[in-house]
Amino acid sequence: MEELLGFQPAPAATWKDCPPVNWRDLRDWLDLIDRNGLLVRIKQPVDPDQELAAITFMATRRENASALLFETLDGDRFGARVLANMLGSSKERYALAVGLDPDLSIAEMIAATRNIMRRRIAPVRVPVAIARVNEIILREDEIDLTAFPVPKFWPGDGGRYVGTGDITLTSHPDTGRINVGVYRQMLHGPRQIGLYCSPGKHGLLDREAWWARGEPCEVVAAYGIDPVLFMLGAQVFGTNESEFDVAGGIMGNAVELTDAEHVRLPIPANAELVIEGLLRPGNLEPEGPLGEFTGYYGRERSPQPVIEVKALHARRSPILTAALMAKYPSCEIGVHYAIMRSARILDDLERIGVPGVVGAYAHPAAASGWGIVVVAMQQQYAGHAAQVLALTAQCPAAAYYTKWIIAVDDDIDPTNFNKVMWALSTRCHPAEDIDVLRNTWSTGLDPSQYIAEQRPYGSKALINACKPHRYIKQFPPSTLLRRDVYERVAARWPELGFAEPPPKLKVFHPE
Ligand SMILES: Cc1cc2nc3c(=O)[nH]c(=O)nc-3n(C[C@H](O)[C@H](O)[C@H](O)COP(=O)(O)O)c2cc1C
Ligand SMILES: [Mn+2]
């Protein structure tokens, strides 16, 4: 019945009204979600080889499933724990991470996220001696990452992945800008880790720039990290922006960094487990495959750069954040990613200056928010929908992977796929209303092209599911109740024997 309410996302308060988050590190945040009944602690021994992933997958076959803290892991020689489904498909945990009201709708969370993402707070440096991540420091030969309960997720995975729910820091040699990205990392040996970055990702561009100079690329990777830095590492920002500044802004508190020992990059001071290392020019080892966010093994085993680990920093009983890549709703690239990506797409469209856009949603069930973007708009002139479709398809936040860009009128809530299907089925004429963009930015992980080398060149369908602008005045009226009839029936609702209150309708047959 909300179909008849129209789409009116409540304007969120400005970020000045948003208080800072009331947690400081991953452990505080776990206490917070525990108090809200959103964390399950698993004390029984679990095998990190596939059993951990199986439990995570089976426990997350429904939306809003709890986070899982595995406290006892077979083969663990470090006293480590593993957190899985940290955010997953839970909008409540997203809200608790960024300090929003968990009862907001998805559309309201997107609007509120745009506001808190506007606030920027630069990181601060804390002394090495008080940084929590320095409770344990190991160097060179003292380091043995095989002592950790590093998960192997899927039966066809090429190895154990220490980095999935990680953040990875690199810098660009020309500008010194530090990038934060989430990139998978396969354990090769006690001090060797494979790093896979897709073409176009900042971690890869940074590494190529160092190697072009014949110099090693310094890397810092955190394998146990708080939810905000993780979420920010997964979003696309311009190379003139700092993921740390945005993370600080979202939290309302500066991100705390501290000095590393071996590299010039900083390390997150409150992380659980961090390594410092070097990617040396030409040092490649076979990496992958990994069961991916698409729900498939996306890419054949191939040579990828190896991080030579120089130092390790950890808290006592560190918590590794493991991100299961799987079909919705079991994928860690879940609702948080969909909300933030949608907010970024709306920001991009606003910056470009295209009028009339009222909402957007990158649905998480569409290959983890990467496959489909629905954009809602008020059509104002001939060609407007085609313009919005093309700009949405190629704006920085939406350009990667997205195959289906669907424009709907502003009476359609883009977060409600039932309404989107109605628009596709009643307002879109496929022979007229679909355009295709070719050779667009995609990834080797897209299984839909059989020849793997072609996969990084994607394609996009632009689908106009708005009422045809040419005939908008003649377009058949939708079936709506008359207001007086609605009000009469609503008044009789209890008398008619209905226990629930009558549906609230806002749009009526024109008088
Ligand atoms: C759990 C998770 C795993 C990811 N794994 C990879 C990966 O292995 N390689 C990659 O290029 N991107 C991966 N991504 C996507 C990138 O994090 C994302 O595109 C981000 O924008 C990269 O940062 P950048 O824009 O600074 O390059 C992953 C994202 C998530 C949330
Ligand atoms: Mn970046």
XYZ file of C-alpha atoms and ligand atoms in Angstrom:
543
model
C 0.000 0.000 0.000
C 2.932 2.339 0.368
C 2.839 2.316 -3.438
C 0.148 4.919 -3.126
C 2.086 7.165 -0.776
C 4.313 8.589 -3.465
C 8.063 8.826 -2.828
C 9.017 11.501 -0.320
C 12.311 10.794 1.474
C 12.312 12.987 4.559
C 15.029 15.613 4.348
C 17.556 14.672 7.016
C 18.892 17.178 9.516
C 22.188 18.788 8.505
C 25.364 17.122 9.739
C 25.698 19.848 12.347
C 22.760 18.182 14.124
C 24.343 14.728 13.978
C 26.192 13.871 17.197
C 29.469 11.931 17.094
C 29.227 8.150 17.256
C 29.337 6.752 20.770
C 32.014 4.129 20.132
C 35.753 4.476 19.729
C 37.055 1.226 18.320
C 35.857 -2.136 17.053
C 35.496 -3.499 20.607
C 33.283 -0.621 21.751
C 31.166 -1.064 18.657
C 30.825 -4.810 19.316
C 29.573 -3.996 22.836
C 27.065 -1.603 21.283
C 25.656 -4.124 18.809
C 25.694 -6.784 21.545
C 23.494 -4.554 23.737
C 21.158 -4.181 20.754
C 20.899 -7.946 20.288
C 22.763 -7.881 16.957
C 25.809 -10.025 17.874
C 26.107 -13.774 18.340
C 29.229 -15.024 20.161
C 30.313 -18.517 19.132
C 32.497 -20.083 21.830
C 32.586 -23.630 20.448
C 35.729 -24.495 18.449
C 35.322 -23.791 14.745
C 37.639 -24.700 11.871
C 38.674 -21.616 9.869
C 39.020 -23.931 6.876
C 35.525 -23.653 5.305
C 33.575 -24.366 8.525
C 33.673 -20.704 9.610
C 32.433 -19.631 6.179
C 29.768 -22.363 6.156
C 28.403 -21.200 9.526
C 28.480 -17.588 8.338
C 26.709 -18.412 5.069
C 24.063 -20.564 6.755
C 23.418 -17.991 9.490
C 22.950 -15.198 6.954
C 20.471 -16.629 4.482
C 17.943 -14.060 5.728
C 18.172 -10.276 5.816
C 19.260 -8.537 9.049
C 21.106 -11.594 10.383
C 23.383 -10.952 13.403
C 27.116 -10.399 13.342
C 29.114 -13.490 14.373
C 32.121 -13.403 16.689
C 34.061 -16.682 16.525
C 35.981 -16.892 19.785
C 37.738 -20.287 19.520
C 39.359 -21.355 16.284
C 41.134 -24.575 15.389
C 44.834 -24.184 14.734
C 45.010 -20.689 16.254
C 48.390 -20.078 17.912
C 47.906 -16.347 18.560
C 44.771 -16.186 20.699
C 42.929 -14.476 17.861
C 39.199 -14.248 17.179
C 37.294 -13.710 13.933
C 34.340 -11.387 13.349
C 32.123 -12.256 10.372
C 29.002 -10.541 9.004
C 30.144 -7.342 10.729
C 27.560 -5.274 8.822
C 26.158 -7.611 6.169
C 22.555 -6.899 5.271
C 21.726 -5.132 8.549
C 20.675 -1.508 8.198
C 20.484 -1.384 12.006
C 24.198 -2.176 12.373
C 24.975 0.336 9.634
C 23.062 2.965 11.593
C 24.816 2.069 14.856
C 28.179 2.340 13.116
C 27.577 5.803 11.682
C 25.437 7.234 14.492
C 22.021 7.306 12.774
C 18.625 6.231 14.084
C 18.285 2.490 13.255
C 14.550 2.955 12.607
C 15.052 5.240 9.582
C 13.994 3.813 6.217
C 16.682 3.014 3.637
C 15.744 6.157 1.658
C 16.048 8.255 4.829
C 19.395 6.642 5.657
C 20.692 7.528 2.183
C 19.652 11.177 2.699
C 21.215 11.243 6.178
C 24.377 9.565 4.904
C 24.798 12.328 2.318
C 24.798 14.804 5.164
C 27.286 13.081 7.439
C 29.557 12.359 4.470
C 29.814 16.110 3.885
C 31.459 16.625 7.246
C 35.247 16.249 6.991
C 37.545 15.803 10.009
C 41.268 15.285 9.447
C 42.949 12.375 11.251
C 45.199 12.930 14.286
C 48.468 11.204 15.222
C 48.664 9.532 18.608
C 52.007 8.566 20.187
C 53.268 5.106 19.247
C 53.512 4.180 22.953
C 49.785 4.604 23.629
C 48.378 3.260 20.349
C 46.259 0.211 21.189
C 47.438 -1.588 18.066
C 50.955 -1.674 19.568
C 50.162 -4.011 22.466
C 52.144 -6.596 20.491
C 54.821 -5.691 17.919
C 56.699 -8.317 15.897
C 59.421 -7.666 13.332
C 60.825 -9.524 10.330
C 61.528 -13.178 11.264
C 59.417 -13.020 14.435
C 56.332 -12.764 12.231
C 54.340 -15.866 11.330
C 50.930 -15.099 9.889
C 50.183 -18.819 9.630
C 49.757 -18.711 13.435
C 46.495 -16.814 12.894
C 43.152 -18.485 12.168
C 43.102 -17.282 8.573
C 39.910 -18.448 6.851
C 39.593 -20.402 3.674
C 36.044 -19.526 2.620
C 34.880 -21.583 -0.370
C 35.976 -25.025 -1.521
C 37.367 -23.664 -4.817
C 39.333 -20.807 -3.224
C 43.004 -20.766 -4.150
C 44.139 -20.310 -0.561
C 43.468 -18.796 2.832
C 42.521 -15.109 2.826
C 43.884 -13.005 5.666
C 42.522 -9.859 4.050
C 38.888 -9.618 3.071
C 37.325 -7.315 5.680
C 40.523 -5.285 5.664
C 41.726 -1.832 4.774
C 44.875 -1.322 2.737
C 46.899 1.899 2.720
C 49.190 2.994 -0.099
C 50.439 6.393 -1.184
C 51.095 8.070 -4.519
C 54.736 9.027 -5.065
C 53.921 12.325 -6.828
C 51.315 13.724 -4.459
C 51.936 11.847 -1.212
C 48.174 11.287 -0.946
C 47.343 8.250 1.160
C 44.658 5.938 -0.191
C 42.445 3.584 1.800
C 40.964 0.651 -0.122
C 39.526 -2.769 0.670
C 41.375 -5.358 -1.416
C 41.564 -9.115 -0.936
C 44.793 -10.630 0.378
C 45.763 -14.280 0.147
C 48.276 -15.776 2.545
C 51.260 -17.282 0.696
C 53.507 -17.929 3.690
C 54.523 -16.663 7.144
C 55.457 -13.210 5.766
C 54.165 -13.224 2.192
C 50.708 -11.997 1.233
C 49.198 -11.707 -2.259
C 47.332 -8.477 -2.997
C 44.646 -8.345 -5.693
C 43.517 -4.912 -6.954
C 41.223 -4.568 -9.971
C 42.273 -2.269 -12.839
C 41.549 1.374 -12.027
C 41.617 0.923 -8.244
C 43.741 3.452 -6.402
C 45.870 0.796 -4.702
C 46.865 -0.488 -8.128
C 47.490 2.997 -9.578
C 49.694 3.859 -6.569
C 51.664 0.636 -6.892
C 52.185 1.128 -10.633
C 53.469 4.673 -10.027
C 56.107 3.414 -7.545
C 57.127 0.559 -9.801
C 57.431 2.919 -12.783
C 60.154 4.643 -10.749
C 61.776 1.295 -10.022
C 60.939 1.642 -6.317
C 59.002 -0.667 -3.995
C 55.485 0.373 -3.021
C 54.955 0.623 0.731
C 51.777 -0.980 2.077
C 49.993 -0.992 5.413
C 47.094 -3.436 5.797
C 44.753 -3.726 8.770
C 43.036 -7.112 9.076
C 40.922 -6.212 12.090
C 39.333 -2.822 11.592
C 36.338 -0.808 12.776
C 33.229 -0.736 10.585
C 33.544 2.887 9.430
C 37.091 2.622 8.093
C 36.084 -0.653 6.442
C 33.025 0.923 4.778
C 34.989 3.978 3.629
C 37.749 1.791 2.191
C 35.104 0.127 0.041
C 33.822 3.397 -1.479
C 35.247 5.337 -4.409
C 36.590 8.811 -3.633
C 38.486 11.190 -5.868
C 42.256 11.370 -5.629
C 41.802 14.887 -4.226
C 39.859 13.484 -1.251
C 40.966 11.582 1.834
C 39.052 8.508 2.966
C 40.370 9.254 6.485
C 38.828 12.734 6.483
C 35.474 11.312 5.390
C 35.660 8.546 8.026
C 36.404 11.152 10.702
C 33.496 13.236 9.478
C 31.083 10.326 9.553
C 32.112 9.411 13.091
C 32.254 13.020 14.266
C 35.679 12.128 15.726
C 39.106 12.281 14.096
C 40.524 8.911 13.019
C 43.504 8.113 15.239
C 46.663 7.157 13.369
C 50.131 6.404 14.640
C 53.595 6.083 13.105
C 54.681 2.828 11.520
C 58.135 1.328 12.125
C 59.341 0.371 8.688
C 57.289 2.395 6.203
C 56.401 6.085 5.949
C 52.681 5.370 5.868
C 50.710 5.735 9.121
C 48.884 2.858 10.788
C 45.377 2.994 12.311
C 46.055 3.297 16.039
C 42.990 1.390 17.253
C 43.076 -1.449 14.739
C 43.234 -5.053 15.896
C 45.932 -6.409 13.581
C 48.115 -4.462 11.153
C 51.033 -5.379 8.918
C 53.598 -3.129 7.267
C 55.244 -4.329 4.104
C 56.662 -3.733 0.661
C 55.504 -4.623 -2.835
C 58.747 -5.034 -4.756
C 58.775 -4.436 -8.524
C 58.153 -7.665 -10.369
C 57.540 -9.766 -7.230
C 54.426 -11.691 -8.310
C 52.992 -15.026 -7.194
C 49.922 -16.968 -8.364
C 46.852 -15.652 -6.514
C 43.181 -16.671 -6.393
C 40.606 -17.632 -7.191
C 38.250 -16.464 -4.424
C 34.505 -17.058 -4.277
C 33.415 -13.489 -4.890
C 30.681 -10.905 -4.277
C 29.069 -11.995 -7.538
C 28.350 -15.420 -6.051
C 30.888 -17.001 -8.420
C 34.591 -17.701 -8.578
C 35.267 -14.713 -10.759
C 38.773 -14.936 -11.968
C 41.326 -17.629 -12.729
C 44.461 -17.954 -10.618
C 46.915 -15.342 -11.942
C 50.202 -13.713 -10.912
C 49.613 -10.827 -8.479
C 51.932 -8.636 -6.396
C 53.226 -10.005 -3.089
C 53.498 -7.988 0.116
C 56.768 -8.755 1.891
C 55.797 -8.235 5.540
C 58.250 -6.202 7.637
C 56.390 -5.560 10.887
C 53.210 -6.710 12.616
C 51.195 -4.790 15.216
C 48.344 -6.337 17.171
C 46.133 -5.964 20.178
C 46.000 -8.875 22.594
C 43.412 -11.453 21.415
C 43.040 -9.527 18.156
C 39.790 -9.738 16.249
C 40.225 -10.372 12.522
C 37.415 -8.917 10.443
C 36.534 -11.510 7.794
C 34.246 -10.538 4.936
C 32.430 -13.465 3.356
C 31.883 -12.880 -0.353
C 28.657 -14.607 -1.306
C 25.191 -14.219 -2.761
C 22.885 -11.703 -1.072
C 22.102 -11.419 1.799
C 25.208 -13.297 2.977
C 27.721 -10.928 1.388
C 29.671 -8.473 3.528
C 29.355 -5.996 0.683
C 25.769 -5.498 1.780
C 23.278 -2.859 2.816
C 25.976 -0.490 4.113
C 27.596 -0.538 0.710
C 24.284 0.006 -1.069
C 23.407 2.992 1.141
C 26.800 4.670 0.884
C 27.141 4.060 -2.824
C 23.666 5.489 -3.406
C 24.557 8.578 -1.360
C 27.744 9.028 -3.394
C 25.828 8.668 -6.683
C 23.369 11.370 -5.603
C 26.278 13.610 -4.596
C 27.915 13.102 -7.995
C 24.674 13.944 -9.838
C 24.150 17.030 -7.701
C 27.721 18.184 -8.372
C 27.220 17.736 -12.126
C 24.162 19.937 -11.767
C 21.511 17.821 -13.441
C 18.098 18.903 -12.120
C 15.169 16.823 -10.931
C 16.927 13.797 -9.375
C 15.082 12.847 -6.179
C 16.578 9.490 -5.217
C 18.800 6.590 -6.197
C 19.441 3.090 -4.967
C 22.141 0.557 -5.792
C 20.250 -2.578 -4.745
C 22.376 -4.896 -2.593
C 20.872 -8.073 -4.062
C 22.247 -7.060 -7.481
C 25.744 -8.524 -7.019
C 26.287 -6.638 -3.775
C 25.153 -3.202 -4.921
C 27.267 -3.281 -8.049
C 24.827 -4.574 -10.657
C 21.794 -2.258 -10.725
C 21.235 1.428 -9.962
C 17.699 2.807 -9.929
C 17.456 6.593 -10.167
C 14.196 8.444 -9.455
C 13.574 11.776 -11.152
C 10.999 14.399 -11.922
C 10.963 14.714 -15.722
C 11.191 18.384 -16.626
C 12.022 18.501 -20.350
C 12.421 16.361 -23.458
C 15.535 14.223 -23.190
C 15.844 14.725 -19.446
C 15.507 11.014 -18.612
C 18.144 10.056 -21.204
C 20.463 12.672 -19.729
C 19.989 11.407 -16.169
C 20.510 7.814 -17.298
C 23.768 8.561 -19.122
C 25.167 10.706 -16.325
C 24.212 8.177 -13.661
C 25.803 5.364 -15.643
C 29.173 7.088 -15.877
C 29.404 9.196 -12.716
C 32.415 8.123 -10.614
C 30.373 6.454 -7.879
C 28.290 4.353 -10.251
C 30.592 3.701 -13.223
C 32.321 0.538 -11.959
C 30.587 -2.701 -12.981
C 26.939 -1.419 -12.932
C 25.092 -3.087 -15.817
C 21.538 -1.861 -15.431
C 20.674 1.773 -14.872
C 16.938 2.281 -14.531
C 15.272 5.706 -14.448
C 11.852 5.945 -12.788
C 9.487 8.853 -12.184
C 9.451 10.583 -8.827
C 6.333 8.745 -7.624
C 8.414 5.550 -7.519
C 10.540 4.874 -4.437
C 13.803 3.580 -5.974
C 14.510 1.486 -2.842
C 11.239 -0.446 -3.359
C 11.916 -2.974 -6.082
C 8.248 -3.962 -6.315
C 7.467 -0.434 -7.446
C 10.436 -0.426 -9.811
C 9.139 -3.627 -11.434
C 5.737 -1.983 -11.827
C 7.342 0.976 -13.595
C 9.413 -1.322 -15.826
C 6.300 -3.280 -16.696
C 3.959 -0.368 -17.383
C 5.990 2.697 -18.427
C 8.903 1.214 -20.341
C 8.712 0.133 -23.977
C 11.859 -1.956 -24.482
C 12.155 -1.315 -28.228
C 12.237 2.447 -27.563
C 13.541 2.810 -24.062
C 16.777 0.822 -23.790
C 20.202 2.115 -24.871
C 23.497 0.306 -24.433
C 26.913 1.710 -23.540
C 29.858 -0.458 -24.565
C 33.449 -0.902 -23.393
C 32.671 0.538 -19.967
C 34.607 0.130 -16.699
C 34.128 -3.359 -15.334
C 36.144 -6.062 -13.645
C 37.790 -9.402 -14.225
C 35.333 -10.720 -11.635
C 32.271 -10.371 -13.895
C 31.442 -13.917 -14.960
C 29.028 -12.942 -17.755
C 31.755 -12.675 -20.382
C 33.304 -16.031 -21.001
C 36.698 -14.842 -22.219
C 38.290 -13.579 -19.019
C 40.552 -11.075 -20.792
C 37.459 -9.249 -22.078
C 35.809 -8.937 -18.686
C 37.330 -5.616 -17.646
C 35.434 -4.075 -20.615
C 31.818 -4.089 -19.509
C 28.578 -2.827 -20.970
C 25.602 -1.016 -19.511
C 21.910 -0.949 -20.342
C 20.215 2.401 -19.798
C 16.548 1.686 -19.203
C 14.039 4.480 -19.257
C 11.139 3.296 -17.081
C 9.705 6.799 -16.744
C 6.407 7.663 -18.402
C 7.225 8.508 -22.049
C 7.884 12.247 -22.059
C 6.388 12.719 -25.536
C 3.011 11.486 -24.339
C 3.212 12.395 -20.699
C 0.022 14.481 -20.832
C -1.936 11.666 -22.525
C -0.430 8.863 -20.408
C -3.285 6.845 -18.876
C -4.184 7.933 -15.386
C -3.259 5.456 -12.700
C -6.073 3.858 -10.721
C -6.492 5.879 -7.550
C -9.307 6.191 -5.008
C -11.347 9.340 -4.644
C -10.382 11.126 -1.463
C -13.947 11.314 -0.056
C -14.515 7.592 -0.665
C -11.191 6.755 0.953
C -12.010 8.859 4.004
C -15.465 7.351 4.375
C -14.052 3.803 4.213
C -11.199 4.654 6.581
C -13.760 5.927 9.124
C -15.683 2.642 8.845
C -12.504 0.497 9.034
C -12.954 -0.843 12.600
C -16.681 -1.321 12.040
C -15.845 -3.436 8.973
C -13.920 -5.774 11.264
C -10.301 -4.838 10.469
C -8.040 -4.869 13.545
C -5.118 -2.961 11.991
C -5.459 0.756 11.224
C -6.370 1.587 7.598
C -3.523 2.232 5.144
C -2.464 5.859 4.860
C -2.910 7.099 1.292
C -1.669 10.432 0.026
C -2.375 10.367 -3.696
C -5.983 10.405 -4.956
C -8.034 10.465 -8.124
C -7.944 14.015 -9.480
C -11.215 15.832 -8.680
C 34.879 -6.967 1.411
C 35.387 -6.305 0.162
C 36.336 -6.921 -0.619
C 36.828 -6.297 -1.761
N 37.821 -6.910 -2.486
C 38.382 -6.246 -3.520
C 39.523 -6.788 -4.204
O 39.987 -7.874 -3.883
N 40.073 -6.076 -5.213
C 39.561 -4.865 -5.603
O 40.108 -4.260 -6.510
N 38.483 -4.332 -4.979
C 37.903 -4.984 -3.947
N 36.830 -4.437 -3.290
C 36.254 -3.191 -3.806
C 37.072 -1.998 -3.427
O 37.284 -1.962 -2.037
C 36.361 -0.705 -3.813
O 36.199 -0.694 -5.203
C 37.079 0.562 -3.358
O 36.545 1.656 -4.039
C 38.549 0.509 -3.602
O 39.154 1.686 -3.109
P 39.770 2.757 -4.122
O 38.591 3.430 -4.768
O 40.514 3.669 -3.207
O 40.611 2.014 -5.080
C 36.326 -5.048 -2.151
C 35.354 -4.426 -1.354
C 34.885 -5.047 -0.218
C 33.864 -4.341 0.641
Mn 40.451 5.761 -3.002
